[in-house]
JSON list of C-alpha atoms in Angstrom, two decimals:
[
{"chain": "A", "resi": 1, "resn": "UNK", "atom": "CA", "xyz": [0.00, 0.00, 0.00]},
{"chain": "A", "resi": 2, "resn": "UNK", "atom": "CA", "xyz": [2.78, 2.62, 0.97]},
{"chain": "A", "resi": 3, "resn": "UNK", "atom": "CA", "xyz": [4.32, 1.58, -2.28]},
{"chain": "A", "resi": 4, "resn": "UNK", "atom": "CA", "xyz": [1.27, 2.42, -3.97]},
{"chain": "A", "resi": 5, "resn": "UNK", "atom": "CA", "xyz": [0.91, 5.60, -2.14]},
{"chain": "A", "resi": 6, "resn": "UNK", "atom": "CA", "xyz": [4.26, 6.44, -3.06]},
{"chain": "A", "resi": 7, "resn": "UNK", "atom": "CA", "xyz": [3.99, 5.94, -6.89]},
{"chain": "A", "resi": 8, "resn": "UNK", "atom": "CA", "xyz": [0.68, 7.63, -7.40]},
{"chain": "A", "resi": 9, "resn": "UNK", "atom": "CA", "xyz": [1.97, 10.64, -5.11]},
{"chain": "A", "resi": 10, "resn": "UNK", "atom": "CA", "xyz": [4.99, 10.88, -7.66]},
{"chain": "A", "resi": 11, "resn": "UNK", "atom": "CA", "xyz": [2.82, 10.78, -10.75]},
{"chain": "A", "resi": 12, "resn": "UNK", "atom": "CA", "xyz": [0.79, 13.30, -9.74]},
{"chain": "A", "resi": 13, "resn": "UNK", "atom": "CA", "xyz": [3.63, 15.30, -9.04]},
{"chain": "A", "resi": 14, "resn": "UNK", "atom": "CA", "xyz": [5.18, 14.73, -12.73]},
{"chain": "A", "resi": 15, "resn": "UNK", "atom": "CA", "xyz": [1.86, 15.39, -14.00]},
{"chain": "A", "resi": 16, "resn": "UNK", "atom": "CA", "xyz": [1.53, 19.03, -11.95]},
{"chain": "A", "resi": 17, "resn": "UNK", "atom": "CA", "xyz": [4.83, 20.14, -13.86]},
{"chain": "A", "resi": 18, "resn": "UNK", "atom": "CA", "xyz": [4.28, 18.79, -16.77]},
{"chain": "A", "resi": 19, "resn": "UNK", "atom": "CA", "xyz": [0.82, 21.46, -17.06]},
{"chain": "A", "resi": 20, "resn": "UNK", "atom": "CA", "xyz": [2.96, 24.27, -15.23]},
{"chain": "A", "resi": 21, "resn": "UNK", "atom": "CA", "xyz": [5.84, 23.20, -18.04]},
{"chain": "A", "resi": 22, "resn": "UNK", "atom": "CA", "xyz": [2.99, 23.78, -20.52]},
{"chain": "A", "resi": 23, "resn": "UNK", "atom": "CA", "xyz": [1.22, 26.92, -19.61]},
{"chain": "A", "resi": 24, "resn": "UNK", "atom": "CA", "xyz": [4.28, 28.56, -18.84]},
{"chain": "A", "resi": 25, "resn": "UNK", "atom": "CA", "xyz": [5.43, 28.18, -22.69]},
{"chain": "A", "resi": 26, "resn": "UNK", "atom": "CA", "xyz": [1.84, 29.79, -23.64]},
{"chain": "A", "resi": 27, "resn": "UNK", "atom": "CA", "xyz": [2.58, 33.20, -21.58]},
{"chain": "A", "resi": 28, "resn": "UNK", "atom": "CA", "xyz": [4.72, 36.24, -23.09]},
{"chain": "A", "resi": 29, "resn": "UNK", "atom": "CA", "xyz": [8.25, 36.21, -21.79]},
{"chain": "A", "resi": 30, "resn": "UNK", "atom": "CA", "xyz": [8.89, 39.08, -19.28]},
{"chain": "A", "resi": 31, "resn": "UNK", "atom": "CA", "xyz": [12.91, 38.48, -18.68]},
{"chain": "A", "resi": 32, "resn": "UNK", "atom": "CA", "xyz": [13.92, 40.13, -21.63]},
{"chain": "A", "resi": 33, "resn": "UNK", "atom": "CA", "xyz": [14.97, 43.70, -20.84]},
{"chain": "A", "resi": 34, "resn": "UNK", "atom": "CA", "xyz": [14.04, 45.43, -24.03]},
{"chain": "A", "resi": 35, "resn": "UNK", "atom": "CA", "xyz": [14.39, 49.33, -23.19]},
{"chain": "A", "resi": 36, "resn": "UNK", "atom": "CA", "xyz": [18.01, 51.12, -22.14]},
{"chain": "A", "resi": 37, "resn": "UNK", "atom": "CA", "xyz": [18.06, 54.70, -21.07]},
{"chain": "A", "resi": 38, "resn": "UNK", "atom": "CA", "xyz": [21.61, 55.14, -21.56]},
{"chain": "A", "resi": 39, "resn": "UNK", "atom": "CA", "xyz": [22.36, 58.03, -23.71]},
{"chain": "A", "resi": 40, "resn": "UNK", "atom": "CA", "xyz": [18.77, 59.12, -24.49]},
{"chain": "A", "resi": 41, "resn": "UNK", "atom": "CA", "xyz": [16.95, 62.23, -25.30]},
{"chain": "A", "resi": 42, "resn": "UNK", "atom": "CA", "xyz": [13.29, 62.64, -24.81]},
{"chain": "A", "resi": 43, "resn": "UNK", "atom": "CA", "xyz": [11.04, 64.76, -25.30]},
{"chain": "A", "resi": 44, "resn": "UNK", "atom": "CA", "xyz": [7.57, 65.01, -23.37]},
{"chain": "A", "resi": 45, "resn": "UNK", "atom": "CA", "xyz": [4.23, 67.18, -23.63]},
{"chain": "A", "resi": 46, "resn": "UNK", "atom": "CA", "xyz": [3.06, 67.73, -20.57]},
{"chain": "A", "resi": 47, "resn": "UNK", "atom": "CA", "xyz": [-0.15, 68.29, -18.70]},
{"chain": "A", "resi": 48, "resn": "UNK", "atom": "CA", "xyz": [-0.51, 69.57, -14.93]},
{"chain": "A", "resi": 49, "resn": "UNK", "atom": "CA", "xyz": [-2.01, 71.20, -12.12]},
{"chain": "A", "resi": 50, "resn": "UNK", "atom": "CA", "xyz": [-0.60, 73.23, -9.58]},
{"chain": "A", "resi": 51, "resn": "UNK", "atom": "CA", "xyz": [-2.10, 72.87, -6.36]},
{"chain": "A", "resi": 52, "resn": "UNK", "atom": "CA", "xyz": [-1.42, 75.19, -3.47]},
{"chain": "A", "resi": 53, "resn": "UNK", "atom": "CA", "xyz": [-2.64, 76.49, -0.20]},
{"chain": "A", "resi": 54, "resn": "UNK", "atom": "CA", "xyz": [-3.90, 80.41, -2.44]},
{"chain": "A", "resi": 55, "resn": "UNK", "atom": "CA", "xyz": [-7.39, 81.60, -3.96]},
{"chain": "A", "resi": 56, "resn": "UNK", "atom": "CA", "xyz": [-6.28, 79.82, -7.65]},
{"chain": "A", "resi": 57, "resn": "UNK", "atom": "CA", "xyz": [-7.13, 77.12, -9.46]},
{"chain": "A", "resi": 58, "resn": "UNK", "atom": "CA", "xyz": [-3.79, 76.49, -11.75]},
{"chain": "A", "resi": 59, "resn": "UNK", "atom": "CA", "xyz": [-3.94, 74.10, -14.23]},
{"chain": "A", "resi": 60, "resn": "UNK", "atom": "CA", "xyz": [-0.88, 73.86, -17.02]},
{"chain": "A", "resi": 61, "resn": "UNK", "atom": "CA", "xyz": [0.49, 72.83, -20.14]},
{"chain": "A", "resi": 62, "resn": "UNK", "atom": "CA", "xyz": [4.16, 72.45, -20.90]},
{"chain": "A", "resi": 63, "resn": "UNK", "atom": "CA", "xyz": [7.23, 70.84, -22.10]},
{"chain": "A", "resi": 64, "resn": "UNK", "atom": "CA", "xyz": [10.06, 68.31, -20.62]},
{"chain": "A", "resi": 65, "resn": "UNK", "atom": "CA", "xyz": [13.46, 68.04, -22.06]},
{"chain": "A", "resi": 66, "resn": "UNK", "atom": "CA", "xyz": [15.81, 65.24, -21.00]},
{"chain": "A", "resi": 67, "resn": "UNK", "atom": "CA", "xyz": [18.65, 63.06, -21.08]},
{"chain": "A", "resi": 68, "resn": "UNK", "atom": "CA", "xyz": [19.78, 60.09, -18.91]},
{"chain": "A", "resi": 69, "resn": "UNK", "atom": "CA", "xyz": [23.46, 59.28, -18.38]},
{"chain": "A", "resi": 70, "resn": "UNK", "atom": "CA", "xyz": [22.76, 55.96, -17.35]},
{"chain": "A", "resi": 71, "resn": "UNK", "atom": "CA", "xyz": [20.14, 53.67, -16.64]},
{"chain": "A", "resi": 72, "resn": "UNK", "atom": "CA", "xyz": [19.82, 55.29, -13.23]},
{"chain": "A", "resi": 73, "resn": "UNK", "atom": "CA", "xyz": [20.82, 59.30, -13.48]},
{"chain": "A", "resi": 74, "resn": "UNK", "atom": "CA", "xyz": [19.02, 61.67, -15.88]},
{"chain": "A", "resi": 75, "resn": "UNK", "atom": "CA", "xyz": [18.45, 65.35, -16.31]},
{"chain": "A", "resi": 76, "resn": "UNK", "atom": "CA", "xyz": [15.38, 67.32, -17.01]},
{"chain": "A", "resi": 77, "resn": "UNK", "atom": "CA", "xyz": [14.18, 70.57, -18.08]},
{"chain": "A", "resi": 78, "resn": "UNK", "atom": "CA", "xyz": [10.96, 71.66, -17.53]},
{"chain": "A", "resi": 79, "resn": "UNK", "atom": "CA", "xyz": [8.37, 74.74, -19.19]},
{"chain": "A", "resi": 80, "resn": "UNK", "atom": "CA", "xyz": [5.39, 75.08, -17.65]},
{"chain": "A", "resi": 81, "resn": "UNK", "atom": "CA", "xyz": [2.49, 77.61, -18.90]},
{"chain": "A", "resi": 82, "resn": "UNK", "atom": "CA", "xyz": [0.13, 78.27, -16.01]},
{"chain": "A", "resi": 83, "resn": "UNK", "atom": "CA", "xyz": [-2.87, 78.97, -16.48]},
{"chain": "A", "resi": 84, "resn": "UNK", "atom": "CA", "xyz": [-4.53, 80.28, -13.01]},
{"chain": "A", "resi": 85, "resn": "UNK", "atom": "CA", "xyz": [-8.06, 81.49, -12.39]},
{"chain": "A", "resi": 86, "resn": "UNK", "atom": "CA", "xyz": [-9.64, 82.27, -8.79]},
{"chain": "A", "resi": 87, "resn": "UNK", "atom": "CA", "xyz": [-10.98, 79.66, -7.29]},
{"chain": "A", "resi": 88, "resn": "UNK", "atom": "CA", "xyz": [-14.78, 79.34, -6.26]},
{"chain": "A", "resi": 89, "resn": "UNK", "atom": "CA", "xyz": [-13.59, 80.33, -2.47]},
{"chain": "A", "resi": 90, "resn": "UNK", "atom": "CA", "xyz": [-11.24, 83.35, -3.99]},
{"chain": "A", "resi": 91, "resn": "UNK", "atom": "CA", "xyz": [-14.30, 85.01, -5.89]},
{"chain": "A", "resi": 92, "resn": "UNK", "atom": "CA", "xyz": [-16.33, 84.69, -2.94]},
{"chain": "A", "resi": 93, "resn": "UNK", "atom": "CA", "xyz": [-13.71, 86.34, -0.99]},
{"chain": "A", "resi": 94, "resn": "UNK", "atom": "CA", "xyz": [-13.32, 89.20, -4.21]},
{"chain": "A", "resi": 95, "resn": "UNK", "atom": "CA", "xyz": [-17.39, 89.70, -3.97]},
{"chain": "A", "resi": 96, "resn": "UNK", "atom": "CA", "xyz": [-17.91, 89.78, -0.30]},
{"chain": "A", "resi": 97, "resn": "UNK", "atom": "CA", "xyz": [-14.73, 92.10, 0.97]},
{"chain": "A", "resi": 98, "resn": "UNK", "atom": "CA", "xyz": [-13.36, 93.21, -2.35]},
{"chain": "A", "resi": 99, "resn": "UNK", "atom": "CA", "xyz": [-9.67, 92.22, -1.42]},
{"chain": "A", "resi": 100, "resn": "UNK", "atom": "CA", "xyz": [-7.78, 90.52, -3.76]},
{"chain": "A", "resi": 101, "resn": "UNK", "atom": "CA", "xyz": [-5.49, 87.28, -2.31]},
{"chain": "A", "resi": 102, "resn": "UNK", "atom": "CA", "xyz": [-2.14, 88.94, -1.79]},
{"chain": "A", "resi": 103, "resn": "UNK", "atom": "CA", "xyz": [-0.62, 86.08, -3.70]},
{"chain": "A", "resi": 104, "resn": "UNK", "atom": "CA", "xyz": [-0.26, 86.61, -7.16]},
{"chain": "A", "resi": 105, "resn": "UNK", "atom": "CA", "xyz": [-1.75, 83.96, -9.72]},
{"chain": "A", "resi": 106, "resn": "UNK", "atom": "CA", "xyz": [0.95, 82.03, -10.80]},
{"chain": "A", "resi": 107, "resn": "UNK", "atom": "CA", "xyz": [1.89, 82.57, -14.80]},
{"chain": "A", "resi": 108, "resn": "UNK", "atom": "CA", "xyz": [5.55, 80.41, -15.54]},
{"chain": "A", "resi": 109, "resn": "UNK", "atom": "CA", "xyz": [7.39, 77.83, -13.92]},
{"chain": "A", "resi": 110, "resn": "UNK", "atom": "CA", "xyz": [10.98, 77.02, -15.27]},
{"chain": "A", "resi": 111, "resn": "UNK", "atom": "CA", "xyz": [12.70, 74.73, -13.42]},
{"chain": "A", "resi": 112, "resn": "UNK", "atom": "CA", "xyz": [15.88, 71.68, -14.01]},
{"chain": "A", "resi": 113, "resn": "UNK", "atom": "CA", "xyz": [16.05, 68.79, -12.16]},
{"chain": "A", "resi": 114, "resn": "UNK", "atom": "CA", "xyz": [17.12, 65.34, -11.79]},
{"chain": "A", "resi": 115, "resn": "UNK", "atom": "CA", "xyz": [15.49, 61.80, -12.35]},
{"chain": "A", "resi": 116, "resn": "UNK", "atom": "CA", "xyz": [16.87, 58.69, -10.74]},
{"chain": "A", "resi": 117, "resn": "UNK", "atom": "CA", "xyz": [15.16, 55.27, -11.18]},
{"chain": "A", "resi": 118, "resn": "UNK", "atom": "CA", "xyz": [14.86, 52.78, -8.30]},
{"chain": "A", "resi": 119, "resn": "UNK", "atom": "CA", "xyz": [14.96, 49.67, -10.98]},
{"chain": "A", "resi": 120, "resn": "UNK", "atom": "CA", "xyz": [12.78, 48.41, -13.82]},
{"chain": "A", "resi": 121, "resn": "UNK", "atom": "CA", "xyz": [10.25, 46.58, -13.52]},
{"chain": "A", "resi": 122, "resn": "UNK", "atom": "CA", "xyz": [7.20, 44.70, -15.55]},
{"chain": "A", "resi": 123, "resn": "UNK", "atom": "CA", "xyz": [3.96, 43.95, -15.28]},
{"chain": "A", "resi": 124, "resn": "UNK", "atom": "CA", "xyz": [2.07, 41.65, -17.11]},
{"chain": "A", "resi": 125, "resn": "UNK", "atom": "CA", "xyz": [-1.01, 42.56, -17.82]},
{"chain": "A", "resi": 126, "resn": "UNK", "atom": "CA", "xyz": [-4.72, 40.82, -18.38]},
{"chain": "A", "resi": 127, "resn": "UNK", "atom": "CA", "xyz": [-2.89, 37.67, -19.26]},
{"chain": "A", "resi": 128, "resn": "UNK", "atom": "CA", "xyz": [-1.68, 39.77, -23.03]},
{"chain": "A", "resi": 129, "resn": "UNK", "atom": "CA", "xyz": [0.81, 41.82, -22.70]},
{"chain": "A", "resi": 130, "resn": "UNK", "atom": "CA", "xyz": [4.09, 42.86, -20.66]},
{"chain": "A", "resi": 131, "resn": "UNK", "atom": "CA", "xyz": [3.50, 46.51, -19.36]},
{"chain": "A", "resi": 132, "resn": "UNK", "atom": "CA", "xyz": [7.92, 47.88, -18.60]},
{"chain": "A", "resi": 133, "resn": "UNK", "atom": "CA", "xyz": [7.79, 50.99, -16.28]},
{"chain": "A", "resi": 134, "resn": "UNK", "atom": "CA", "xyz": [10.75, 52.34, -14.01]},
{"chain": "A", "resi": 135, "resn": "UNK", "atom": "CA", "xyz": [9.85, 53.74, -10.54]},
{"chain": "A", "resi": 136, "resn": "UNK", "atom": "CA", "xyz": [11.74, 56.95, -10.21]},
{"chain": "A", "resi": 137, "resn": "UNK", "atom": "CA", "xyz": [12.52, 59.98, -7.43]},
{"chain": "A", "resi": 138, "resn": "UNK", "atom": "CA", "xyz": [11.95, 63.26, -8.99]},
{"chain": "A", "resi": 139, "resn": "UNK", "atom": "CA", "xyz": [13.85, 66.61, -7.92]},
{"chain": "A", "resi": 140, "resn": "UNK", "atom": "CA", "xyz": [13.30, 69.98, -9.26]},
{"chain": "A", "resi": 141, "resn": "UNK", "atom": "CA", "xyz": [14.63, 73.36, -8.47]},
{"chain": "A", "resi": 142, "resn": "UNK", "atom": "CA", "xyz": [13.46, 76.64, -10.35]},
{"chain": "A", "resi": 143, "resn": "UNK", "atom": "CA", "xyz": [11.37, 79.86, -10.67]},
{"chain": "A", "resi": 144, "resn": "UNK", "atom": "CA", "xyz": [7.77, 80.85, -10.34]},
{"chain": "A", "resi": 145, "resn": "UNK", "atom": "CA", "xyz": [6.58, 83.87, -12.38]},
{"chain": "A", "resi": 146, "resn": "UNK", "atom": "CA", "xyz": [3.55, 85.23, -10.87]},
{"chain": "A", "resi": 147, "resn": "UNK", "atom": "CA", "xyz": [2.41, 88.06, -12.79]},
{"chain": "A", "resi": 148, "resn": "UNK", "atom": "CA", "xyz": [5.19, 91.21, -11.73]},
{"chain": "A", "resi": 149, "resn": "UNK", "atom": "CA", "xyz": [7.14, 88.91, -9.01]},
{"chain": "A", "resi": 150, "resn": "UNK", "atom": "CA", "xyz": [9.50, 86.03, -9.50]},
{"chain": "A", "resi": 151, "resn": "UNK", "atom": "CA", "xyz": [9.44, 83.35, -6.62]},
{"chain": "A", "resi": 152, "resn": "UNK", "atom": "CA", "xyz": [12.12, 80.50, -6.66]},
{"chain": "A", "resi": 153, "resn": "UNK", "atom": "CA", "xyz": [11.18, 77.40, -5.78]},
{"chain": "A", "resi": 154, "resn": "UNK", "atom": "CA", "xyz": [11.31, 73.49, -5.65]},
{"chain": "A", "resi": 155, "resn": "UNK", "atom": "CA", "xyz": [9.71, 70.25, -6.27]},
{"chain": "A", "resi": 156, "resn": "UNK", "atom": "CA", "xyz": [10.32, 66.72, -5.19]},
{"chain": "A", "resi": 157, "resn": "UNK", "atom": "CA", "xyz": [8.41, 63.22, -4.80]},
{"chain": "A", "resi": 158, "resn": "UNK", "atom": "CA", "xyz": [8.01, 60.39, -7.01]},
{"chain": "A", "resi": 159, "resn": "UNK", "atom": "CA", "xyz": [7.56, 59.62, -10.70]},
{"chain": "A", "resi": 160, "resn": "UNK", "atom": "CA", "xyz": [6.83, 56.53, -13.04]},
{"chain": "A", "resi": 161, "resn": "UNK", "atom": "CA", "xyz": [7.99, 56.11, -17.01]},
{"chain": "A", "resi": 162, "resn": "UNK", "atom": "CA", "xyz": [5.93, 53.15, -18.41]},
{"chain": "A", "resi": 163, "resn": "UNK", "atom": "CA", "xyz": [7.67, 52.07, -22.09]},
{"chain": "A", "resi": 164, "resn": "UNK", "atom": "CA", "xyz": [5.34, 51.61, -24.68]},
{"chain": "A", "resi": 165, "resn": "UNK", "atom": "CA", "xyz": [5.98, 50.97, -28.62]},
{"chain": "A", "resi": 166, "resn": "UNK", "atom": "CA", "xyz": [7.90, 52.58, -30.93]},
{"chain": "A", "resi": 167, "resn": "UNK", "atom": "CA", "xyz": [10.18, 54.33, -28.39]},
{"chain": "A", "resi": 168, "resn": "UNK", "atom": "CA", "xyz": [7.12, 55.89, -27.11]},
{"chain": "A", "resi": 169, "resn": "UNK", "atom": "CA", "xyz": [6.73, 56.33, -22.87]},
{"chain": "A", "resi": 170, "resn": "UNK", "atom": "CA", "xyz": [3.99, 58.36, -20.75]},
{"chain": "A", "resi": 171, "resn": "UNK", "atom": "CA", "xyz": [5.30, 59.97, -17.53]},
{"chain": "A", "resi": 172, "resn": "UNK", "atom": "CA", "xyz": [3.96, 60.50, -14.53]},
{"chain": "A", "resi": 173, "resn": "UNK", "atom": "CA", "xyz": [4.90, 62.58, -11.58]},
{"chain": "A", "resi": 174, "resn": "UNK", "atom": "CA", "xyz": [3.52, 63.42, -8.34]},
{"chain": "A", "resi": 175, "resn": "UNK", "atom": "CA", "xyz": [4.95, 66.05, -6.66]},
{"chain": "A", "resi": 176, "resn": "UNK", "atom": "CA", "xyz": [5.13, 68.22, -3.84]},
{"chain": "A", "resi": 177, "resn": "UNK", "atom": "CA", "xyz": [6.43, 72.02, -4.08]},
{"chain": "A", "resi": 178, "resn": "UNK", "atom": "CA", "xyz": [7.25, 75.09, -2.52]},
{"chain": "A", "resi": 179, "resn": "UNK", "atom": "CA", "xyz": [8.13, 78.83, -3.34]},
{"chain": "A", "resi": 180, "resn": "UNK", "atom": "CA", "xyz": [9.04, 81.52, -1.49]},
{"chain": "A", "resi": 181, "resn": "UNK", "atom": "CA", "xyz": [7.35, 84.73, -2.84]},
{"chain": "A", "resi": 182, "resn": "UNK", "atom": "CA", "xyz": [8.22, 88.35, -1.55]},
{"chain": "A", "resi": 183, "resn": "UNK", "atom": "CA", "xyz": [4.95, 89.71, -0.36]},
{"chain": "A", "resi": 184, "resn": "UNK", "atom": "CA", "xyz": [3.42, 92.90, 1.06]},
{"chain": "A", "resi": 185, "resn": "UNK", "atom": "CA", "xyz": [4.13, 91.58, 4.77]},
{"chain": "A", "resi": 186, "resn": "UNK", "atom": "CA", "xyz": [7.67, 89.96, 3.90]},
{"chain": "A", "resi": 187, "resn": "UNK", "atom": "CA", "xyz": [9.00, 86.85, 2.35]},
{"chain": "A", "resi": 188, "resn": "UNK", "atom": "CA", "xyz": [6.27, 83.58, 2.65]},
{"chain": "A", "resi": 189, "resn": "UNK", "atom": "CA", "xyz": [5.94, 80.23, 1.14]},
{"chain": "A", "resi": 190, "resn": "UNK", "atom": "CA", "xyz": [3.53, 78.78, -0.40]},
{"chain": "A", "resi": 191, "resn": "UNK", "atom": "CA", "xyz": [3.38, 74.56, -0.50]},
{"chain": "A", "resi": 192, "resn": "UNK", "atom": "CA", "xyz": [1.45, 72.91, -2.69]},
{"chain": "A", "resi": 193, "resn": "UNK", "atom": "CA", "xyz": [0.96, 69.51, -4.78]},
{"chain": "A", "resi": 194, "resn": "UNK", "atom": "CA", "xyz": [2.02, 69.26, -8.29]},
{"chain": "A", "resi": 195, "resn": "UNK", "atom": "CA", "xyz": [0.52, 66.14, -10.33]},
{"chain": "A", "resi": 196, "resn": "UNK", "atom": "CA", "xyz": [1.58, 65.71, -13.73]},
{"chain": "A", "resi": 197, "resn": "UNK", "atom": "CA", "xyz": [1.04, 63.44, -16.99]},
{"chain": "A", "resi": 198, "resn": "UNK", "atom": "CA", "xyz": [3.34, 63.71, -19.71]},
{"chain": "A", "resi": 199, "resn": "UNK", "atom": "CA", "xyz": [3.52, 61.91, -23.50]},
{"chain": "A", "resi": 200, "resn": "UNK", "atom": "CA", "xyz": [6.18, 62.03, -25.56]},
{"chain": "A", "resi": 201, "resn": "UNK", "atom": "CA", "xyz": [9.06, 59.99, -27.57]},
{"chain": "A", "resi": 202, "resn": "UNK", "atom": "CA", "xyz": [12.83, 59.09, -26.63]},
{"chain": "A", "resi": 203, "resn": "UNK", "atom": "CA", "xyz": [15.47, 58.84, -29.51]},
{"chain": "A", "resi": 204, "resn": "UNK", "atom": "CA", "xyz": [16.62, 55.39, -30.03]},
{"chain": "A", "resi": 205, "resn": "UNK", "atom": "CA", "xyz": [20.38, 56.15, -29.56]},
{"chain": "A", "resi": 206, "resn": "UNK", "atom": "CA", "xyz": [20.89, 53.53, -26.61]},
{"chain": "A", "resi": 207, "resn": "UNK", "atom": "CA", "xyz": [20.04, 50.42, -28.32]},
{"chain": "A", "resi": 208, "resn": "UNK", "atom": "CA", "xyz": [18.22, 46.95, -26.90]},
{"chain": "A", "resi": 209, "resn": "UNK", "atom": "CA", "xyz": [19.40, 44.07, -24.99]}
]
């Protein structure tokens, strides 16, 4: 009986890897690197919305300029065209006391900064296809323009690059910032949240592996 036992328990085990050995052969391969960032441009449109603790709603449009060094370091530049309204609680503030906020709606921010990815890593997706993104930190240091005034500033936090086709990759970044404006009652900051979504192509000058 043991004997028995024994033999059945090792077919079905031959059996169970035979069907994993099977199905695995069926699924896209995912250990294939097939991206390098090593000595590419890109270029990215941009989309984004400038969040802060004022009377403005600030969304934007822009454009990032880059290059990476190495699969890890890259460096970014970054236009940004603001486009800033009052918000629903700033007009009620305008109606009811007929102050304007005393910060000014922002207009330009021009900053350069730094990318550096944690790895690469893929996804697959739906059981169809392999989705290849890089985690990344995300610096930035430049300058606000807010109508007459000019307040420098930063960003930091965390961004993703997902690869797609034809040396195409979206971008996203989600960021917190700060500037430092020069105001009627001295020097103040203002923090805020900066989301972004970016689109754009990266020349093909590093090659696959």
């Amino acid at each position: 009986m043991m004997r028995l036992s024994r033999a059945t328990g090792l077919a079905i085990l031959s059996l169970f890897l035979l069907v994993s050995a099977a199905g695995a052969e069926e699924r896209p391969s995912i250990e294939e690197r097939v991206v390098l960032k090593e000595d590419r441009l890109y270029g990215h449109l941009s989309a984004a919305m400038l969040v802060r603790n004022d009377f403005y709603d600030t969304p934007g449009f822009g454009l990032d300029l880059g290059y990476y060094f190495d699969e890890r370091w890259g460096a970014e530049l970054r236009v940004l065209k603001l486009q800033s309204t009052l918000s629903r609680a700033g007009a009620s503030v305008l109606e009811q006391t007929g102050l304007a906020p005393d910060l000014r709606a922002p207009d330009l921010w021009l900053s350069a900064g730094v990318r550096s990815s944690l790895g690469y890593a893929k996804i697959l997706v739906w059981e169809r296809f392999v989705m290849r993104f890089d985690p990344q930190l995300v610096g930035h240091a430049g300058v606000l323009f807010a109508e007459e005034r000019i307040a420098p500033g930063a960003a930091i936090g965390a961004g993703v690059v997902i690869h797609m086709k034809w040396d195409l990759q979206l971008k996203i970044d989600l960021l917190f910032s700060a500037q430092f404006e020069n105001r009627l009652r001295g020097i103040a900051p203002a923090f805020g949240f900066m989301p972004s979504l970016s689109l754009g192509w990266s020349l093909p000058l590093g090659g696959n592996l």
